[in-house]
Coordinates of C-alpha atoms in Angstrom, one line a residue:
M115 CA 134.1 10.1 323.5
L116 CA 133.7 12.5 326.4
D117 CA 137.0 12.9 328.2
S118 CA 136.4 15.9 330.5
M119 CA 133.8 17.3 332.9
K120 CA 134.6 20.9 333.6
V121 CA 132.4 22.5 336.3
T122 CA 132.2 25.5 338.6
L123 CA 132.0 24.1 342.0
V124 CA 130.6 25.9 345.1
V125 CA 131.3 24.3 348.5
E126 CA 129.4 25.8 351.5
H127 CA 129.9 25.0 355.2
V128 CA 126.4 24.3 356.5
K129 CA 127.0 26.0 359.9
T130 CA 129.3 28.9 359.2
L131 CA 127.8 29.5 355.7
Y132 CA 131.3 30.2 354.4
K133 CA 131.7 29.4 350.7
S134 CA 134.5 28.4 348.4
R135 CA 134.1 28.8 344.6
N136 CA 136.4 26.9 342.1
K137 CA 136.6 25.8 338.6
V138 CA 137.7 22.1 338.2
D139 CA 137.8 19.2 335.8
L140 CA 136.2 16.4 337.8
Y141 CA 137.9 13.8 335.5
E142 CA 141.3 15.0 336.7
D143 CA 142.1 13.2 340.1
K144 CA 145.0 15.5 340.8
Q145 CA 142.9 18.6 340.4
V146 CA 140.2 17.1 342.7
E147 CA 142.7 16.1 345.4
K148 CA 144.3 19.6 345.3
L149 CA 140.9 21.2 345.5
C150 CA 139.7 19.1 348.4
K151 CA 142.9 19.9 350.4
E152 CA 142.6 23.6 349.8
V153 CA 138.8 23.7 350.6
S154 CA 139.1 21.5 353.7
E155 CA 141.7 23.8 355.1
K156 CA 139.8 27.0 354.3
L157 CA 136.4 25.8 355.5
S158 CA 137.6 23.4 358.3
L159 CA 136.1 20.4 356.7
R160 CA 137.3 16.8 356.6
K161 CA 139.2 16.1 353.4
D162 CA 138.2 12.5 353.1
I163 CA 134.5 13.3 353.3
L164 CA 134.8 16.1 350.8
E165 CA 136.6 13.8 348.4
A166 CA 133.9 11.1 348.7
D167 CA 131.2 13.7 348.1
I168 CA 132.8 15.1 345.0
Y169 CA 133.4 11.6 343.5
K170 CA 129.8 10.7 344.2
L171 CA 128.8 14.0 342.5
T172 CA 131.0 13.1 339.5
D173 CA 129.2 9.7 339.1
L174 CA 125.8 11.4 339.3
L175 CA 126.7 14.0 336.7
D176 CA 128.1 11.3 334.5
T177 CA 124.8 9.4 334.6
F178 CA 122.8 12.6 333.9
R179 CA 125.0 13.6 331.0
E180 CA 124.7 10.2 329.3
T181 CA 121.0 10.2 329.8
E182 CA 120.7 13.7 328.2
L183 CA 122.9 12.7 325.2
L184 CA 120.9 9.5 324.6
S185 CA 117.7 11.5 324.8
A186 CA 119.0 14.0 322.3
D187 CA 120.1 11.2 319.9
N188 CA 116.7 9.6 320.1
N189 CA 115.0 13.0 319.5
N190 CA 117.1 13.5 316.4
E191 CA 116.2 10.1 315.1
E192 CA 112.5 10.7 315.8
A193 CA 112.6 14.1 314.0
R194 CA 114.3 12.5 311.0
D195 CA 112.0 9.5 310.8
L196 CA 108.7 11.2 311.9
I197 CA 105.8 10.0 309.9
I198 CA 102.5 11.8 310.0
P199 CA 99.7 9.3 309.6
L200 CA 96.8 10.3 307.3
T201 CA 93.3 9.0 307.4
T202 CA 91.7 7.1 304.5
Q203 CA 89.4 10.1 303.9
E204 CA 92.4 12.5 303.8
R205 CA 94.2 10.3 301.3
A206 CA 91.1 10.1 299.2
Q207 CA 90.8 13.9 299.2
I208 CA 94.4 14.3 298.1
E209 CA 94.1 11.8 295.3
S210 CA 90.9 13.4 294.1
F211 CA 92.6 16.8 294.1
G212 CA 95.7 15.4 292.3
K213 CA 93.6 13.8 289.5
K214 CA 91.7 17.0 288.5
D215 CA 92.8 19.1 285.6
K216 CA 94.9 22.2 285.9
L217 CA 96.5 21.0 289.1
I218 CA 99.3 23.7 289.2
H219 CA 96.7 26.4 288.8
R220 CA 94.5 25.0 291.6
L221 CA 97.5 24.6 293.8
N222 CA 98.4 28.2 293.2
E223 CA 94.8 29.2 294.2
L224 CA 95.2 27.3 297.4
L225 CA 98.4 29.2 298.2
G226 CA 96.4 32.4 297.9
K227 CA 93.8 31.0 300.3
A228 CA 96.6 30.2 302.7
G229 CA 97.3 33.9 303.1
I230 CA 99.9 34.5 300.5
V231 CA 98.7 37.8 299.0
G232 CA 99.6 38.5 295.3
E233 CA 102.9 37.2 294.0
E234 CA 100.9 34.7 291.9
K235 CA 103.9 33.5 289.8
N236 CA 106.5 33.7 292.5
R237 CA 104.5 31.8 295.1
I238 CA 103.8 28.7 292.9
F239 CA 107.4 28.9 291.6
L240 CA 108.8 28.8 295.2
M241 CA 106.3 26.1 296.2
I242 CA 107.5 23.8 293.5
I243 CA 111.2 24.5 294.4
A244 CA 110.5 23.9 298.1
A245 CA 108.7 20.6 297.3
S246 CA 111.7 19.3 295.4
Y247 CA 113.3 18.3 298.8
K248 CA 111.8 14.9 298.1
M249 CA 113.7 14.4 294.9
P250 CA 117.3 13.2 294.3
E251 CA 117.8 16.4 292.2
T252 CA 116.7 19.2 294.4
L253 CA 116.1 22.9 293.4
H254 CA 117.2 26.2 295.1
A255 CA 115.8 29.7 295.1
L256 CA 117.4 33.1 295.9
I257 CA 114.7 35.5 296.8
Q258 CA 115.8 39.1 296.1
G259 CA 114.2 42.4 297.1
S260 CA 114.9 45.7 298.8
S261 CA 114.7 46.1 302.6
G262 CA 111.1 45.8 303.7
S263 CA 109.8 44.4 300.4
G264 CA 108.4 41.3 302.0
K265 CA 110.9 38.7 300.8
T266 CA 111.4 37.1 304.3
R267 CA 107.6 36.9 304.8
L268 CA 107.2 35.2 301.5
L269 CA 109.8 32.7 302.4
K270 CA 108.1 32.0 305.7
Q271 CA 104.7 31.6 304.2
I272 CA 105.9 29.1 301.6
S273 CA 107.9 27.1 304.1
D274 CA 104.8 27.0 306.3
C275 CA 103.1 25.0 303.5
I276 CA 105.9 22.3 303.5
P277 CA 105.7 19.4 306.0
K278 CA 107.2 20.8 309.2
E279 CA 109.2 17.7 309.9
K280 CA 111.2 18.4 306.8
V281 CA 111.9 22.1 307.2
T282 CA 114.8 23.8 308.9
K283 CA 114.6 27.6 309.1
L284 CA 117.7 29.5 310.3
T285 CA 118.1 33.2 311.0
R286 CA 121.8 33.2 311.6
V287 CA 124.5 30.6 310.6
S288 CA 127.9 30.6 312.3
D289 CA 131.1 29.6 310.3
K290 CA 131.2 25.9 310.9
V291 CA 127.7 25.0 312.2
L292 CA 126.6 23.2 309.0
Y293 CA 129.5 20.8 309.4
N294 CA 128.4 19.8 312.9
Y295 CA 124.9 18.6 312.2
P296 CA 124.2 14.8 312.5
E297 CA 125.2 12.9 309.3
K298 CA 121.7 12.3 308.0
Y299 CA 120.0 15.4 309.3
F300 CA 119.8 17.3 306.0
M301 CA 118.9 14.3 303.8
N302 CA 115.9 15.3 301.7
R303 CA 115.2 18.4 303.8
L304 CA 114.3 22.0 303.0
L305 CA 116.8 24.5 304.4
C306 CA 115.6 28.2 304.7
L307 CA 118.0 31.0 305.4
E308 CA 116.2 34.3 306.2
D309 CA 119.2 36.5 305.5
I310 CA 122.0 35.1 303.3
D311 CA 123.7 38.5 303.5
G312 CA 124.8 37.8 307.0
L313 CA 126.7 34.6 306.2
S314 CA 130.5 34.6 306.5
E315 CA 132.6 33.4 303.6
E316 CA 133.1 30.0 305.4
A317 CA 129.4 29.5 306.1
E318 CA 128.5 30.6 302.5
F319 CA 130.9 28.0 301.1
A320 CA 129.4 25.2 303.2
F321 CA 125.9 26.2 302.1
R322 CA 127.0 26.3 298.5
E323 CA 128.6 22.8 298.8
L324 CA 125.4 21.4 300.3
Q325 CA 123.5 22.8 297.3
S326 CA 125.9 21.6 294.6
N327 CA 127.5 18.4 295.9
G328 CA 124.7 17.2 298.3
E329 CA 127.1 16.6 301.2
L330 CA 129.8 18.2 303.3
N331 CA 133.1 16.4 304.1
S332 CA 135.5 17.8 306.7
A333 CA 138.7 16.5 308.1
T334 CA 138.8 16.3 311.9
S335 CA 141.3 15.3 314.6
S336 CA 140.4 13.4 317.8
K337 CA 142.4 12.2 320.8
L338 CA 142.4 8.5 321.8
E339 CA 142.4 7.2 325.4
N340 CA 146.2 6.8 325.2
G341 CA 146.6 10.4 324.2
Q342 CA 147.4 9.8 320.6
I343 CA 145.8 12.2 318.1
V344 CA 144.4 10.7 315.0
A345 CA 142.8 12.1 311.9
G346 CA 139.2 11.4 310.9
Q347 CA 136.4 12.6 308.6
K348 CA 133.0 14.0 309.4
T349 CA 130.3 13.8 306.7
V350 CA 126.9 15.7 306.6
K351 CA 124.8 14.3 303.8
G352 CA 122.1 15.9 301.7
P353 CA 120.5 16.5 299.3
I354 CA 118.8 19.7 300.4
A355 CA 116.3 22.0 298.7
S356 CA 116.9 25.6 299.8
M357 CA 115.4 29.1 299.8
A358 CA 117.3 32.1 300.9
C359 CA 116.7 35.9 301.0
T360 CA 119.0 38.7 300.0
T361 CA 119.0 42.4 299.3
R362 CA 122.2 42.1 297.2
G363 CA 121.7 39.3 294.7
E364 CA 124.3 40.6 292.4
I365 CA 127.2 39.9 294.7
Y366 CA 126.5 36.1 294.9
E367 CA 127.8 35.1 291.5
D368 CA 128.4 31.5 292.4
N369 CA 125.1 31.1 294.3
M370 CA 123.1 32.8 291.6
S371 CA 124.2 30.2 289.0
R372 CA 123.0 27.4 291.3
C373 CA 119.7 29.0 292.1
F374 CA 116.6 30.4 290.5
L375 CA 116.7 34.1 291.1
I376 CA 113.3 35.4 292.1
A377 CA 112.6 39.1 292.5
V378 CA 109.7 39.9 294.8
D379 CA 106.9 42.2 293.5
E380 CA 107.7 45.7 294.8
S381 CA 105.0 47.5 292.8
Y382 CA 102.5 50.0 294.2
E383 CA 99.7 47.6 293.3
Q384 CA 101.2 44.8 295.4
T385 CA 101.7 47.2 298.3
K386 CA 98.0 48.1 298.1
R387 CA 97.0 44.3 298.1
I388 CA 99.1 43.7 301.2
I389 CA 97.7 46.7 303.1
H390 CA 94.2 45.6 302.2
Y391 CA 94.9 42.1 303.5
Q392 CA 96.4 43.5 306.7
N393 CA 93.4 45.7 307.3
E394 CA 91.0 42.9 306.8
K395 CA 92.9 40.7 309.1
A396 CA 93.0 43.4 311.8
A397 CA 89.2 43.8 311.3
G398 CA 88.6 40.1 311.9
Q399 CA 87.4 39.5 308.3
I400 CA 90.1 36.9 307.5
D401 CA 89.3 33.4 308.6
Q402 CA 92.7 32.4 310.0
R403 CA 91.5 28.9 311.0
R404 CA 90.6 28.3 307.3
E405 CA 94.1 29.5 306.3
Q406 CA 95.6 26.9 308.6
E407 CA 93.4 24.2 307.2
V408 CA 94.5 25.0 303.7
K409 CA 98.2 24.9 304.7
W410 CA 97.7 21.6 306.4
F411 CA 96.1 20.2 303.2
I412 CA 99.0 21.4 301.1
Q413 CA 101.4 19.8 303.5
N414 CA 99.6 16.5 303.3
F415 CA 99.5 16.7 299.5
I416 CA 103.3 17.1 299.4
R417 CA 103.7 14.3 302.0
E418 CA 101.9 12.0 299.7
L419 CA 104.0 12.8 296.7
K420 CA 106.2 9.9 295.6
P421 CA 109.8 10.8 294.4
V422 CA 109.3 8.9 291.1
E423 CA 111.9 8.9 288.4
V424 CA 110.8 11.0 285.4
L425 CA 111.4 10.5 281.7
N426 CA 111.1 13.7 279.5
P427 CA 110.9 12.7 275.9
F428 CA 110.9 16.4 274.8
A429 CA 114.1 17.3 276.7
N430 CA 116.1 18.0 273.5
K431 CA 113.3 19.9 271.8
I432 CA 113.3 23.1 273.9
H433 CA 116.3 25.4 273.8
L434 CA 116.7 28.3 276.2
P435 CA 118.2 31.6 275.1
E436 CA 121.9 31.2 274.3
E437 CA 122.8 34.6 275.7
A438 CA 121.5 33.5 279.2
H439 CA 124.1 33.7 282.0
K440 CA 125.8 30.3 282.5
I441 CA 123.4 28.5 280.1
R442 CA 124.7 25.1 281.1
R443 CA 123.5 25.4 284.7
L444 CA 120.3 27.2 283.7
N445 CA 119.4 24.4 281.3
D446 CA 120.0 21.8 284.0
L447 CA 117.8 23.8 286.4
F448 CA 115.1 24.0 283.7
Q449 CA 115.1 20.2 283.1
S450 CA 114.9 19.6 286.9
F451 CA 112.0 22.0 287.2
V452 CA 110.1 20.3 284.4
K453 CA 110.6 17.0 286.2
M454 CA 109.1 18.5 289.4
I455 CA 106.0 19.7 287.4
T456 CA 105.6 16.1 286.2
V457 CA 106.0 14.7 289.7
L458 CA 103.3 17.1 291.0
N459 CA 101.1 15.8 288.3
Q460 CA 101.9 12.1 289.1
Y461 CA 98.2 11.2 289.6
Q462 CA 97.6 12.1 286.0
R463 CA 100.7 11.0 284.2
K464 CA 101.4 7.7 282.5
K465 CA 104.4 5.5 283.3
D466 CA 106.7 3.7 280.9
D467 CA 107.6 0.0 281.2
R468 CA 110.3 0.9 283.7
G469 CA 107.9 2.7 286.1
R470 CA 109.0 6.2 285.1
L471 CA 106.6 9.1 284.9
V472 CA 106.4 10.4 281.3
T473 CA 106.5 14.2 280.9
E474 CA 103.7 15.8 278.8
I475 CA 104.0 18.9 276.7
E476 CA 101.6 20.5 279.1
D477 CA 104.3 20.1 281.9
I478 CA 106.9 21.9 279.7
E479 CA 104.4 24.7 278.9
T480 CA 103.6 25.2 282.6
A481 CA 107.4 25.2 283.4
V482 CA 108.1 27.9 280.8
E483 CA 105.2 30.0 282.0
I484 CA 106.2 29.9 285.7
M485 CA 110.0 30.2 285.0
F486 CA 109.8 32.9 282.3
E487 CA 110.7 35.9 284.6
S488 CA 113.6 33.9 286.1
I489 CA 114.8 33.0 282.6
V490 CA 114.7 36.6 281.6
L491 CA 116.7 37.6 284.7
K492 CA 119.4 35.1 283.7
V493 CA 119.7 36.9 280.3
D494 CA 119.5 40.4 281.9
E495 CA 122.7 41.7 283.4
L496 CA 120.7 43.7 286.0
D497 CA 119.4 41.7 289.0
G498 CA 115.7 41.7 289.8
S499 CA 115.3 44.6 292.2
L500 CA 117.7 46.8 290.2
R501 CA 115.8 46.0 287.0
Q502 CA 112.4 46.9 288.6
F503 CA 113.9 50.2 289.8
Y504 CA 115.4 51.1 286.4
E505 CA 112.2 50.4 284.6
K506 CA 110.3 52.6 287.0
L507 CA 113.0 55.3 286.6
K508 CA 112.7 55.3 282.8
G509 CA 108.9 55.3 283.0
Y510 CA 109.0 58.3 285.3
L511 CA 111.3 60.3 283.1
K512 CA 109.3 59.6 279.9
K513 CA 106.1 60.6 281.6
T514 CA 107.5 63.7 283.3
Y515 CA 109.8 65.0 280.5
N516 CA 107.9 63.7 277.5
G517 CA 109.9 64.3 274.3
S518 CA 113.1 65.3 276.1
H519 CA 113.5 62.5 278.5
D520 CA 116.7 61.3 276.9
K521 CA 118.4 64.6 277.5
V522 CA 117.1 65.5 280.9
D523 CA 119.4 65.6 284.0
F524 CA 118.0 64.5 287.4
T525 CA 119.1 64.2 291.0
Q526 CA 118.9 61.4 293.5
R527 CA 116.7 63.6 295.7
E528 CA 114.1 64.0 292.9
I529 CA 113.9 60.3 292.3
R530 CA 114.1 59.4 295.9
Q531 CA 111.2 61.7 296.8
H532 CA 109.1 60.6 293.9
F533 CA 109.4 56.9 294.7
N534 CA 109.4 57.5 298.5
M535 CA 112.7 55.5 298.9
S536 CA 115.3 55.6 301.6
K537 CA 118.5 57.5 300.9
A538 CA 120.7 54.4 301.3
Q539 CA 118.6 52.3 299.0
C540 CA 118.4 55.0 296.3
S541 CA 122.1 55.6 296.5
R542 CA 122.9 51.9 296.1
Y543 CA 120.7 51.7 293.0
F544 CA 122.3 54.8 291.4
T545 CA 125.8 53.4 292.2
Q546 CA 125.0 50.1 290.6
L547 CA 123.5 51.7 287.5
T548 CA 126.5 53.9 287.1
E549 CA 128.8 50.9 287.3
F550 CA 126.8 49.2 284.6
E551 CA 127.0 52.5 282.6
Y552 CA 123.2 52.7 282.3
I553 CA 123.3 56.2 283.8
T554 CA 126.2 58.7 283.9
T555 CA 127.0 61.4 286.4
R556 CA 127.2 65.0 285.3
Q557 CA 128.8 68.0 287.0
G558 CA 127.2 71.4 286.6
H559 CA 128.3 74.9 287.7
N560 CA 127.6 73.9 291.3
L561 CA 130.4 71.5 291.9
R562 CA 128.7 70.2 295.0
K563 CA 125.6 69.1 293.2
V564 CA 125.7 65.9 291.2
T565 CA 123.1 65.2 288.5
Y566 CA 122.6 62.1 286.4
R567 CA 121.4 61.3 282.9
V568 CA 120.2 58.0 281.4
D569 CA 122.9 56.9 279.0
Y570 CA 121.5 53.5 277.9
W571 CA 117.8 53.3 277.0
D572 CA 117.6 49.6 276.7
N573 CA 114.3 48.0 275.5
Y574 CA 113.6 45.5 278.3
S575 CA 110.0 44.9 277.1
A576 CA 111.3 44.0 273.6
L577 CA 113.9 41.6 275.2
K578 CA 111.1 39.8 277.1
E579 CA 108.9 39.7 274.1
R580 CA 111.7 38.2 272.0
I581 CA 112.5 35.5 274.5
K582 CA 108.8 34.7 275.0
T583 CA 108.1 34.5 271.3
N584 CA 111.0 32.2 270.8
L585 CA 109.9 29.8 273.6
L586 CA 106.3 29.8 272.6
S587 CA 107.2 29.0 268.9
Q588 CA 109.2 26.0 270.1
L589 CA 106.2 24.8 272.2
E590 CA 103.9 25.3 269.2
V591 CA 106.2 23.1 267.0
L592 CA 106.1 20.4 269.7
K593 CA 102.3 20.5 269.8
N594 CA 102.0 20.3 266.0
S595 CA 104.4 17.4 265.8
K596 CA 102.7 15.4 268.5

């Protein structure tokens, strides 16, 4: 209930042009009477006429405000219930696309044609996560990369392929704003945060609760007409699927266990691909209209997906690495991801007598292939960006100091200049590696010069190969027992 109307009121004498400026609550008669008395004396106006005009203004503002609020409510309802009609031909094209073999592979190719350069595994991974907004069990992604690595652009490009009426993209989130949305606004919606690093502790908690519990409940107080203050409850319902970007994934311990951690490709080869695309676009060699058509087709394909219940008869046959970080949540994420693969293949999958889609071994195989890097990151104690840097560091030392790489000392400046990194970024990586005891600091004769040496030459490639071999052998057993 609206119980005030605070305005700044300017009263001007039409002949003398003298003005009086005041702040007043038009719903408070005593304030209005006092104001009219003071202004009438100051500007030599009749008090009764001034009062009548102000009361008439109050009625007009009342009507205007009610109209605006009603319009806003209607717009919210329309936005929530907006249905994009498809033609018979469009539906036939989508069904034909969905029935062809290697659907996930072809969908990935479409993402490339939509302007997403490189990132072949990451882009289809994020696409499937984003499309899960339609399901009761949604998925979440935390995209990690150093500053300028293209993580925000990747998030935007993926969200552009999701039906626009179901996407909310936010650059900044204040402490309590998520609690103040309409109750059903976030139901089955994709929420994208371009920079989760800027969230306060309060906003981060609200975001985390929407991810885990699917709703926000907050206690509120309101004043009745008789002045009595009563307690109430405000609820914002989900579920949401979400994507967020960060440069510091390692500090979001609680968030990381709820999300798939995806490290953007920061390799030199990916940089060359992006520059080549940018140059072709500037030269007019990229058909941007065709890119928009592809995005529209992907949006329609997702619109037509039905959130069907899934039965996975192989759920207890695949076991993830036991050393993975928070294996319980990771296993739950894996099973939900397999379900999403099955849902995407719904035009090709059989249903049981209860109308549930039945997962095929091919779906599990696809899920393992797409999720593999994320599974490895859950086992590795280094986050994605830090691991990429450490592998490049070891590769540089082995190549430059062949045979003595395990005994060589190096400086931040040497590494920074070789990899063309900023001082702040390089320093952050060195600090983190030192804390993990992967490298150690060494003090020479020059006390002002700090050098470093690799103390732990872990075999990341062997770790990846071991996990991959284990998962593939489980899949092979499934295929043979079918």
